[in-house]
Amino acid sequence: MRIEIAVNGERREAEIWAGESLLFALREHLGLPGSKNACEQGECGSCSVLLDGKLVCACLVLAAQADGHEVVTVEGLGGDGRLHRVQEAFVETGAVQCGFCTPGLVVAAAALLEQIPDPSDDEIREALSGNLCRCTGYAKIFDAVRLAAAQ
Ligand code: FES
Ligand code: FES
């Protein structure tokens, strides 16, 4: 089947199998490998994207469900050749190690700051609770979100 999705502000079309996930379509048909596939079960958050502004695990959404909708991936967060402030904060605070979790965490943190510009630690913890990181111990990720909120 053919689908049309507004991805990162651009109308994109893809020929997909009806059972394909949005994550697979983004990575394999639309040339957007930023969203990572670490579990494909909705457990890790590495595939987090915004679907009509709502944070979702792209591995749990069918690409067909996104037909006619808007998707923002980590590639589309920044603008005019600039990183999003959350991305800059992750770099500045050293919140990236292997980087596998980073795209999902960046999208989740950006979504949090859209809703709550100055979140408490509990609100950060709650917002990022669906995103697993095996490397950092989360302290620097929290620093990054606090830094981005302060900017
Ligand atoms: S790959 Fe989607 S939640 Fe892990
Ligand atoms: S930096 Fe390696 S999983 Fe988070």
Short mmCIF file of C-alpha atoms and ligand atoms in Angstrom, two decimals:
data_model
loop_
_atom_site.label_atom_id
_atom_site.label_comp_id
_atom_site.label_asym_id
_atom_site.label_seq_id
_atom_site.Cartn_x
_atom_site.Cartn_y
_atom_site.Cartn_z
CA MET A 1 0.00 0.00 0.00
CA ARG A 2 1.02 3.59 -0.57
CA ILE A 3 1.17 6.06 2.30
CA GLU A 4 1.84 9.77 2.52
CA ILE A 5 3.25 11.27 5.71
CA ALA A 6 4.41 14.78 6.53
CA VAL A 7 7.85 13.97 7.93
CA ASN A 8 9.84 16.79 9.45
CA GLY A 9 7.71 19.30 7.56
CA GLU A 10 8.05 17.60 4.18
CA ARG A 11 5.42 15.51 2.36
CA ARG A 12 6.86 12.05 1.82
CA GLU A 13 5.39 8.99 0.12
CA ALA A 14 6.33 5.36 0.57
CA GLU A 15 5.21 2.01 -0.73
CA ILE A 16 4.89 -0.22 2.33
CA TRP A 17 3.68 -3.59 3.49
CA ALA A 18 0.53 -3.12 5.60
CA GLY A 19 2.13 -4.73 8.68
CA GLU A 20 5.23 -2.57 8.68
CA SER A 21 6.08 -0.36 11.64
CA LEU A 22 6.51 3.37 11.35
CA LEU A 23 10.08 2.87 12.60
CA PHE A 24 10.85 0.49 9.74
CA ALA A 25 9.30 2.85 7.19
CA LEU A 26 11.27 5.83 8.51
CA ARG A 27 14.56 3.98 8.53
CA GLU A 28 14.25 1.74 5.47
CA HIS A 29 11.98 3.65 3.08
CA LEU A 30 12.38 7.29 3.99
CA GLY A 31 16.13 7.45 4.63
CA LEU A 32 15.82 8.60 8.24
CA PRO A 33 17.99 6.29 10.40
CA GLY A 34 18.11 8.67 13.38
CA SER A 35 15.34 6.82 15.25
CA LYS A 36 16.97 3.68 16.57
CA ASN A 37 15.72 0.12 16.77
CA ALA A 38 16.93 -1.31 20.06
CA CYS A 39 14.07 -3.58 21.16
CA GLU A 40 11.16 -3.32 18.72
CA GLN A 41 8.81 -4.00 21.66
CA GLY A 42 8.05 -0.58 23.11
CA GLU A 43 10.47 -1.14 25.99
CA CYS A 44 13.45 1.13 25.35
CA GLY A 45 12.26 4.40 23.79
CA SER A 46 15.16 4.57 21.33
CA CYS A 47 12.65 4.88 18.48
CA SER A 48 10.71 7.81 20.01
CA VAL A 49 9.18 10.24 17.52
CA LEU A 50 6.37 12.78 17.60
CA LEU A 51 3.18 11.73 15.83
CA ASP A 52 0.91 14.76 15.48
CA GLY A 53 2.89 16.29 18.33
CA LYS A 54 2.47 13.30 20.64
CA LEU A 55 5.43 11.24 21.82
CA VAL A 56 5.17 7.63 20.57
CA CYS A 57 7.38 4.60 20.11
CA ALA A 58 7.67 4.34 16.34
CA CYS A 59 8.19 0.58 16.66
CA LEU A 60 4.67 0.21 18.09
CA VAL A 61 2.90 2.35 15.48
CA LEU A 62 2.06 0.89 12.09
CA ALA A 63 3.33 2.99 9.22
CA ALA A 64 -0.21 2.75 7.83
CA GLN A 65 -1.53 4.46 10.98
CA ALA A 66 0.70 7.44 10.23
CA ASP A 67 -0.77 7.84 6.74
CA GLY A 68 -2.01 11.43 6.42
CA HIS A 69 -0.41 12.48 9.71
CA GLU A 70 2.60 14.49 10.80
CA VAL A 71 5.76 12.90 12.14
CA VAL A 72 8.80 14.63 13.61
CA THR A 73 11.95 12.59 14.08
CA VAL A 74 15.22 13.52 15.73
CA GLU A 75 16.43 14.68 12.31
CA GLY A 76 13.68 17.31 12.21
CA LEU A 77 14.01 18.83 15.68
CA GLY A 78 16.58 21.47 14.86
CA GLY A 79 16.16 24.07 12.16
CA ASP A 80 18.15 26.17 9.69
CA GLY A 81 21.17 23.89 10.03
CA ARG A 82 21.21 24.31 13.81
CA LEU A 83 20.82 21.72 16.51
CA HIS A 84 17.79 21.84 18.79
CA ARG A 85 18.67 23.27 22.22
CA VAL A 86 18.19 19.81 23.76
CA GLN A 87 20.73 18.36 21.30
CA GLU A 88 23.20 21.15 22.12
CA ALA A 89 22.69 20.52 25.84
CA PHE A 90 23.34 16.78 25.42
CA VAL A 91 26.64 17.59 23.71
CA GLU A 92 27.59 20.26 26.23
CA THR A 93 26.94 18.12 29.30
CA GLY A 94 28.49 14.95 27.89
CA ALA A 95 25.18 13.07 28.08
CA VAL A 96 26.06 10.87 25.11
CA GLN A 97 28.17 7.72 25.34
CA CYS A 98 27.37 4.97 22.82
CA GLY A 99 24.55 7.21 21.57
CA PHE A 100 22.05 4.46 20.90
CA CYS A 101 19.48 5.87 23.33
CA THR A 102 20.23 9.50 22.49
CA PRO A 103 17.81 10.18 19.61
CA GLY A 104 14.87 8.87 21.61
CA LEU A 105 15.88 10.75 24.75
CA VAL A 106 16.35 13.96 22.79
CA VAL A 107 12.89 13.68 21.23
CA ALA A 108 11.32 12.83 24.61
CA ALA A 109 13.11 15.71 26.35
CA ALA A 110 12.11 18.15 23.60
CA ALA A 111 8.50 17.00 23.95
CA LEU A 112 8.70 17.52 27.72
CA LEU A 113 10.05 21.06 27.40
CA GLU A 114 7.29 21.93 24.92
CA GLN A 115 4.74 21.00 27.58
CA ILE A 116 6.62 21.99 30.74
CA PRO A 117 9.30 24.62 30.03
CA ASP A 118 10.80 24.42 33.52
CA PRO A 119 10.29 20.84 34.71
CA SER A 120 11.10 19.58 38.19
CA ASP A 121 13.40 16.58 38.59
CA ASP A 122 10.35 14.38 39.20
CA GLU A 123 8.75 15.66 36.01
CA ILE A 124 11.96 14.94 34.06
CA ARG A 125 12.13 11.47 35.60
CA GLU A 126 8.51 10.77 34.70
CA ALA A 127 8.87 12.13 31.15
CA LEU A 128 11.99 10.08 30.42
CA SER A 129 10.85 6.94 32.22
CA GLY A 130 10.18 5.19 28.91
CA ASN A 131 13.72 5.76 27.63
CA LEU A 132 16.42 3.34 28.71
CA CYS A 133 20.13 4.14 28.71
CA ARG A 134 22.70 1.43 29.41
CA CYS A 135 25.71 3.74 29.57
CA THR A 136 25.34 7.07 31.32
CA GLY A 137 23.62 6.35 34.61
CA TYR A 138 21.17 9.14 33.64
CA ALA A 139 22.85 11.88 35.73
CA LYS A 140 24.25 13.71 32.70
CA ILE A 141 21.03 13.24 30.79
CA PHE A 142 19.23 15.02 33.63
CA ASP A 143 21.90 17.74 33.53
CA ALA A 144 21.25 18.13 29.80
CA VAL A 145 17.50 18.52 30.25
CA ARG A 146 18.02 21.05 33.06
CA LEU A 147 20.49 22.99 30.89
CA ALA A 148 18.13 22.99 27.90
CA ALA A 149 15.29 24.18 30.14
CA ALA A 150 17.44 27.03 31.43
CA GLN A 151 18.27 28.26 27.92
S1 FES B 1 12.78 0.12 19.57
FE1 FES B 1 10.87 1.01 20.01
S2 FES B 1 10.76 1.06 22.18
FE2 FES B 1 12.63 0.02 21.74
S1 FES B 2 24.51 6.36 25.79
FE1 FES B 2 24.62 4.22 25.43
S2 FES B 2 22.59 3.52 25.84
FE2 FES B 2 22.57 5.59 26.40
#
